[in-house]
Amino acid sequence: MIYEWITDESELCRQVAEILADGQVVGWFQGRMEFGPRSLGARSLLGDPRQPNMQSLMNQKIKFRESFRPFAPVVLRDRVAEFFEWNEGVDSPYMLLVTDVHENQRIADTDEATATGLARINLARSTIPAVTHVDGSARVQTVDARRHGRFHRLLKAFEQATGCPVLINTSFNVRGEPVVCRPEEAIRCFLATDIDVLVLECGLVRKADQSADDVGARQRYLKEFVLD
């Protein structure tokens, strides 16, 4: 497998932030696995929430599930109140609190009243449409430097690159499988799906750099995940 080993953490986060800002999907594998139902920055799939098509892209080509399924935002703790209706002093490090996207980030759409079905679901309702549910809500994870280390530094790098302190954060797995635990599971999921880049600790693996043999089993693997 072809990869780049980047020991400078600032440079690693800078490169990954640029990859995300370019509309690519990143598999993020760092340290010990989370314990519980949510991926909180150790076994995560990350994307740019500003791109309206990112929700359907990640659902259909990576998670292998219905395109309308919602994703949750992860946001820098010190900027959460700019993007979501939020009480001062409240943290949500375990992605358990649901609130509305802040009215200052909302976008009025003239088609809201007449659109139906998937067309209504896919309307851009805010500046972060990929994590804004049809009712304008979101289930928020906040990150800070003390708890989250490198994950926080990645969010800061994305903020510096784009001005946006928010990312899509969903579990690193496909429908029907548990969240990846070991490196070999992360590599298999990466090679068999449309994840563009895998960050395995300090290793940066680009799908475009891999040989045809590495992704040769892709179609056999994908047949296991037919949409309902």
mmCIF file of C-alpha atoms in Angstrom:
data_model
loop_
_atom_site.group_PDB
_atom_site.id
_atom_site.type_symbol
_atom_site.label_atom_id
_atom_site.label_comp_id
_atom_site.label_asym_id
_atom_site.label_seq_id
_atom_site.Cartn_x
_atom_site.Cartn_y
_atom_site.Cartn_z
ATOM 1 C CA MET A 1 0.000 0.000 0.000
ATOM 2 C CA ILE A 2 1.297 3.437 -0.965
ATOM 3 C CA TYR A 3 1.124 6.041 1.792
ATOM 4 C CA GLU A 4 2.774 9.200 3.109
ATOM 5 C CA TRP A 5 3.943 9.265 6.731
ATOM 6 C CA ILE A 6 3.602 12.796 8.133
ATOM 7 C CA THR A 7 5.073 13.198 11.610
ATOM 8 C CA ASP A 8 4.472 16.957 11.752
ATOM 9 C CA GLU A 9 0.948 17.083 13.192
ATOM 10 C CA SER A 10 0.290 20.622 11.993
ATOM 11 C CA GLU A 11 1.192 19.631 8.445
ATOM 12 C CA LEU A 12 -0.922 16.477 8.647
ATOM 13 C CA CYS A 13 -3.966 18.437 9.792
ATOM 14 C CA ARG A 14 -3.349 21.134 7.185
ATOM 15 C CA GLN A 15 -3.258 18.591 4.360
ATOM 16 C CA VAL A 16 -6.345 16.763 5.589
ATOM 17 C CA ALA A 17 -8.229 20.057 5.971
ATOM 18 C CA GLU A 18 -7.418 20.948 2.359
ATOM 19 C CA ILE A 19 -8.564 17.500 1.226
ATOM 20 C CA LEU A 20 -11.883 17.961 3.040
ATOM 21 C CA ALA A 21 -12.326 21.478 1.661
ATOM 22 C CA ASP A 22 -11.834 19.998 -1.817
ATOM 23 C CA GLY A 23 -14.968 17.896 -1.328
ATOM 24 C CA GLN A 24 -13.254 14.599 -0.605
ATOM 25 C CA VAL A 25 -14.296 12.118 2.093
ATOM 26 C CA VAL A 26 -11.757 11.136 4.743
ATOM 27 C CA GLY A 27 -11.582 8.040 6.920
ATOM 28 C CA TRP A 28 -10.064 9.177 10.232
ATOM 29 C CA PHE A 29 -8.495 6.439 12.413
ATOM 30 C CA GLN A 30 -6.714 7.684 15.540
ATOM 31 C CA GLY A 31 -5.701 6.065 18.826
ATOM 32 C CA ARG A 32 -8.055 3.986 20.923
ATOM 33 C CA MET A 33 -11.546 3.224 19.668
ATOM 34 C CA GLU A 34 -14.572 4.957 21.174
ATOM 35 C CA PHE A 35 -16.802 3.005 23.549
ATOM 36 C CA GLY A 36 -20.459 3.478 22.701
ATOM 37 C CA PRO A 37 -22.769 4.011 19.721
ATOM 38 C CA ARG A 38 -21.128 7.154 18.283
ATOM 39 C CA SER A 39 -17.877 7.803 16.482
ATOM 40 C CA LEU A 40 -16.384 10.820 18.212
ATOM 41 C CA GLY A 41 -13.116 11.414 16.375
ATOM 42 C CA ALA A 42 -11.233 8.136 16.734
ATOM 43 C CA ARG A 43 -13.074 6.057 14.092
ATOM 44 C CA SER A 44 -14.821 8.649 11.945
ATOM 45 C CA LEU A 45 -15.783 9.394 8.374
ATOM 46 C CA LEU A 46 -15.456 13.122 7.749
ATOM 47 C CA GLY A 47 -16.791 15.444 5.066
ATOM 48 C CA ASP A 48 -17.419 19.105 4.262
ATOM 49 C CA PRO A 49 -20.890 20.109 5.549
ATOM 50 C CA ARG A 50 -21.066 23.161 3.271
ATOM 51 C CA GLN A 51 -21.580 21.012 0.174
ATOM 52 C CA PRO A 52 -25.268 20.149 -0.414
ATOM 53 C CA ASN A 53 -24.500 16.889 -2.248
ATOM 54 C CA MET A 54 -22.230 15.545 0.496
ATOM 55 C CA GLN A 55 -25.087 13.949 2.438
ATOM 56 C CA SER A 56 -26.293 11.799 -0.464
ATOM 57 C CA LEU A 57 -22.736 11.067 -1.629
ATOM 58 C CA MET A 58 -21.599 9.734 1.746
ATOM 59 C CA ASN A 59 -24.825 7.803 2.274
ATOM 60 C CA GLN A 60 -24.963 6.056 -1.075
ATOM 61 C CA LYS A 61 -21.327 5.572 -2.065
ATOM 62 C CA ILE A 62 -19.752 4.947 1.332
ATOM 63 C CA LYS A 63 -22.362 3.979 3.916
ATOM 64 C CA PHE A 64 -24.492 2.093 1.309
ATOM 65 C CA ARG A 65 -27.756 3.306 2.740
ATOM 66 C CA GLU A 66 -30.613 5.576 1.726
ATOM 67 C CA SER A 67 -29.577 9.045 0.552
ATOM 68 C CA PHE A 68 -31.872 10.929 2.943
ATOM 69 C CA ARG A 69 -30.323 9.546 6.148
ATOM 70 C CA PRO A 70 -29.023 12.485 8.235
ATOM 71 C CA PHE A 71 -25.485 13.122 9.441
ATOM 72 C CA ALA A 72 -24.326 14.874 12.587
ATOM 73 C CA PRO A 73 -22.038 17.908 12.803
ATOM 74 C CA VAL A 74 -18.877 18.161 14.869
ATOM 75 C CA VAL A 75 -17.995 21.758 15.760
ATOM 76 C CA LEU A 76 -15.355 23.675 17.671
ATOM 77 C CA ARG A 77 -16.637 24.292 21.185
ATOM 78 C CA ASP A 78 -15.778 27.985 21.144
ATOM 79 C CA ARG A 79 -17.845 28.590 17.992
ATOM 80 C CA VAL A 80 -20.829 26.300 18.518
ATOM 81 C CA ALA A 81 -23.154 29.190 19.448
ATOM 82 C CA GLU A 82 -22.515 30.836 16.064
ATOM 83 C CA PHE A 83 -23.940 27.861 14.184
ATOM 84 C CA PHE A 84 -26.483 26.340 16.572
ATOM 85 C CA GLU A 85 -29.018 27.492 19.152
ATOM 86 C CA TRP A 86 -26.878 26.910 22.225
ATOM 87 C CA ASN A 87 -26.809 27.691 25.932
ATOM 88 C CA GLU A 88 -23.593 29.172 27.298
ATOM 89 C CA GLY A 89 -21.466 26.693 29.224
ATOM 90 C CA VAL A 90 -23.032 23.567 27.716
ATOM 91 C CA ASP A 91 -20.795 20.903 26.158
ATOM 92 C CA SER A 92 -21.844 17.976 23.972
ATOM 93 C CA PRO A 93 -18.692 15.849 23.582
ATOM 94 C CA TYR A 94 -20.675 12.621 23.117
ATOM 95 C CA MET A 95 -23.005 13.829 20.339
ATOM 96 C CA LEU A 96 -26.137 13.460 22.464
ATOM 97 C CA LEU A 97 -27.793 16.899 22.272
ATOM 98 C CA VAL A 98 -30.200 17.931 19.510
ATOM 99 C CA THR A 99 -30.822 21.585 18.742
ATOM 100 C CA ASP A 100 -31.723 23.888 15.861
ATOM 101 C CA VAL A 101 -29.273 25.386 13.423
ATOM 102 C CA HIS A 102 -28.857 29.069 14.320
ATOM 103 C CA GLU A 103 -31.183 31.408 12.472
ATOM 104 C CA ASN A 104 -28.169 33.407 11.256
ATOM 105 C CA GLN A 105 -27.014 30.311 9.349
ATOM 106 C CA ARG A 106 -30.436 29.435 7.927
ATOM 107 C CA ILE A 107 -31.305 29.941 4.263
ATOM 108 C CA ALA A 108 -34.875 30.647 3.184
ATOM 109 C CA ASP A 109 -35.862 28.514 0.198
ATOM 110 C CA THR A 110 -38.875 29.443 -1.895
ATOM 111 C CA ASP A 111 -39.356 25.763 -2.830
ATOM 112 C CA GLU A 112 -39.799 24.658 0.795
ATOM 113 C CA ALA A 113 -43.580 24.939 0.691
ATOM 114 C CA THR A 114 -44.080 23.054 -2.580
ATOM 115 C CA ALA A 115 -41.252 20.510 -2.740
ATOM 116 C CA THR A 116 -42.028 16.915 -1.758
ATOM 117 C CA GLY A 117 -40.157 13.670 -1.143
ATOM 118 C CA LEU A 118 -36.419 13.626 -1.790
ATOM 119 C CA ALA A 119 -36.579 17.024 -3.485
ATOM 120 C CA ARG A 120 -37.736 18.544 -0.195
ATOM 121 C CA ILE A 121 -35.144 16.645 1.826
ATOM 122 C CA ASN A 122 -32.325 17.814 -0.451
ATOM 123 C CA LEU A 123 -33.087 21.534 -0.184
ATOM 124 C CA ALA A 124 -30.213 23.620 1.195
ATOM 125 C CA ARG A 125 -31.608 24.967 4.466
ATOM 126 C CA SER A 126 -28.452 26.511 5.897
ATOM 127 C CA THR A 127 -24.809 27.318 5.255
ATOM 128 C CA ILE A 128 -24.071 23.758 6.436
ATOM 129 C CA PRO A 129 -26.771 21.865 4.496
ATOM 130 C CA ALA A 130 -25.211 18.402 4.770
ATOM 131 C CA VAL A 131 -25.813 18.366 8.549
ATOM 132 C CA THR A 132 -29.095 20.306 8.659
ATOM 133 C CA HIS A 133 -32.097 18.000 8.964
ATOM 134 C CA VAL A 134 -35.372 18.645 7.184
ATOM 135 C CA ASP A 135 -36.780 20.254 10.349
ATOM 136 C CA GLY A 136 -33.732 22.516 10.746
ATOM 137 C CA SER A 137 -32.235 20.544 13.621
ATOM 138 C CA ALA A 138 -28.909 18.780 14.182
ATOM 139 C CA ARG A 139 -27.410 16.396 16.740
ATOM 140 C CA VAL A 140 -24.247 18.220 17.735
ATOM 141 C CA GLN A 141 -20.825 17.101 18.941
ATOM 142 C CA THR A 142 -18.555 19.775 20.408
ATOM 143 C CA VAL A 143 -14.775 19.388 20.497
ATOM 144 C CA ASP A 144 -12.157 21.182 22.562
ATOM 145 C CA ALA A 145 -8.384 21.031 22.870
ATOM 146 C CA ARG A 146 -8.352 19.323 26.270
ATOM 147 C CA ARG A 147 -10.551 16.372 25.361
ATOM 148 C CA HIS A 148 -9.894 15.869 21.701
ATOM 149 C CA GLY A 149 -6.266 16.683 20.877
ATOM 150 C CA ARG A 150 -5.544 15.977 17.226
ATOM 151 C CA PHE A 151 -9.223 15.947 16.254
ATOM 152 C CA HIS A 152 -9.556 19.480 17.637
ATOM 153 C CA ARG A 153 -6.460 20.538 15.719
ATOM 154 C CA LEU A 154 -7.968 19.156 12.511
ATOM 155 C CA LEU A 155 -11.126 21.223 13.081
ATOM 156 C CA LYS A 156 -8.942 24.288 13.658
ATOM 157 C CA ALA A 157 -7.072 23.617 10.423
ATOM 158 C CA PHE A 158 -10.363 23.278 8.524
ATOM 159 C CA GLU A 159 -11.574 26.510 10.105
ATOM 160 C CA GLN A 160 -8.380 28.261 9.012
ATOM 161 C CA ALA A 161 -8.713 26.902 5.477
ATOM 162 C CA THR A 162 -12.415 27.650 4.994
ATOM 163 C CA GLY A 163 -13.701 29.856 7.807
ATOM 164 C CA CYS A 164 -16.081 27.042 8.778
ATOM 165 C CA PRO A 165 -15.528 25.312 12.174
ATOM 166 C CA VAL A 166 -17.896 22.423 11.378
ATOM 167 C CA LEU A 167 -17.414 18.993 9.774
ATOM 168 C CA ILE A 168 -19.645 16.031 9.050
ATOM 169 C CA ASN A 169 -18.797 13.267 11.520
ATOM 170 C CA THR A 170 -20.247 9.788 11.054
ATOM 171 C CA SER A 171 -19.118 6.326 12.067
ATOM 172 C CA PHE A 172 -16.358 4.612 10.088
ATOM 173 C CA ASN A 173 -18.290 1.637 8.716
ATOM 174 C CA VAL A 174 -20.765 0.588 6.061
ATOM 175 C CA ARG A 175 -24.326 -0.429 6.761
ATOM 176 C CA GLY A 176 -24.505 -3.905 8.250
ATOM 177 C CA GLU A 177 -21.004 -3.888 9.717
ATOM 178 C CA PRO A 178 -19.714 -2.639 13.079
ATOM 179 C CA VAL A 179 -17.496 0.402 13.317
ATOM 180 C CA VAL A 180 -13.948 -0.463 12.251
ATOM 181 C CA CYS A 181 -11.740 -1.338 15.199
ATOM 182 C CA ARG A 182 -8.383 -2.547 13.886
ATOM 183 C CA PRO A 183 -6.203 -0.973 11.177
ATOM 184 C CA GLU A 184 -6.839 -3.859 8.780
ATOM 185 C CA GLU A 185 -10.595 -3.277 9.068
ATOM 186 C CA ALA A 186 -10.150 0.411 8.290
ATOM 187 C CA ILE A 187 -8.013 -0.421 5.253
ATOM 188 C CA ARG A 188 -10.570 -2.936 3.938
ATOM 189 C CA CYS A 189 -13.433 -0.449 4.308
ATOM 190 C CA PHE A 190 -11.335 2.282 2.673
ATOM 191 C CA LEU A 191 -10.379 0.170 -0.345
ATOM 192 C CA ALA A 192 -13.873 -1.222 -0.888
ATOM 193 C CA THR A 193 -15.797 2.064 -0.764
ATOM 194 C CA ASP A 194 -15.578 5.557 -2.230
ATOM 195 C CA ILE A 195 -13.644 6.982 0.725
ATOM 196 C CA ASP A 196 -11.033 9.179 -0.953
ATOM 197 C CA VAL A 197 -8.370 9.347 1.753
ATOM 198 C CA LEU A 198 -7.552 7.279 4.832
ATOM 199 C CA VAL A 199 -5.671 8.879 7.721
ATOM 200 C CA LEU A 200 -4.291 6.051 9.847
ATOM 201 C CA GLU A 201 -2.512 7.707 12.771
ATOM 202 C CA CYS A 202 0.194 9.720 10.925
ATOM 203 C CA GLY A 203 -0.182 7.824 7.653
ATOM 204 C CA LEU A 204 -2.030 9.512 4.788
ATOM 205 C CA VAL A 205 -3.308 7.040 2.182
ATOM 206 C CA ARG A 206 -4.857 8.364 -1.028
ATOM 207 C CA LYS A 207 -7.176 6.091 -3.002
ATOM 208 C CA ALA A 208 -5.831 7.511 -6.262
ATOM 209 C CA ASP A 209 -2.325 6.255 -5.402
ATOM 210 C CA GLN A 210 -3.323 2.623 -4.899
ATOM 211 C CA SER A 211 -2.880 -0.130 -7.479
ATOM 212 C CA ALA A 212 -5.722 -1.871 -9.284
ATOM 213 C CA ASP A 213 -4.919 -5.046 -7.349
ATOM 214 C CA ASP A 214 -5.574 -3.271 -4.048
ATOM 215 C CA VAL A 215 -9.111 -2.378 -5.078
ATOM 216 C CA GLY A 216 -9.776 -5.476 -7.195
ATOM 217 C CA ALA A 217 -12.108 -7.064 -4.652
ATOM 218 C CA ARG A 218 -14.267 -3.946 -4.513
ATOM 219 C CA GLN A 219 -17.258 -5.198 -6.495
ATOM 220 C CA ARG A 220 -17.459 -8.506 -4.628
ATOM 221 C CA TYR A 221 -17.509 -6.623 -1.343
ATOM 222 C CA LEU A 222 -20.068 -4.055 -2.465
ATOM 223 C CA LYS A 223 -22.597 -6.715 -3.505
ATOM 224 C CA GLU A 224 -23.143 -7.427 0.180
ATOM 225 C CA PHE A 225 -24.693 -3.985 0.719
ATOM 226 C CA VAL A 226 -27.797 -3.618 -1.445
ATOM 227 C CA LEU A 227 -30.079 -0.742 -0.461
ATOM 228 C CA ASP A 228 -33.504 -1.568 0.990
#
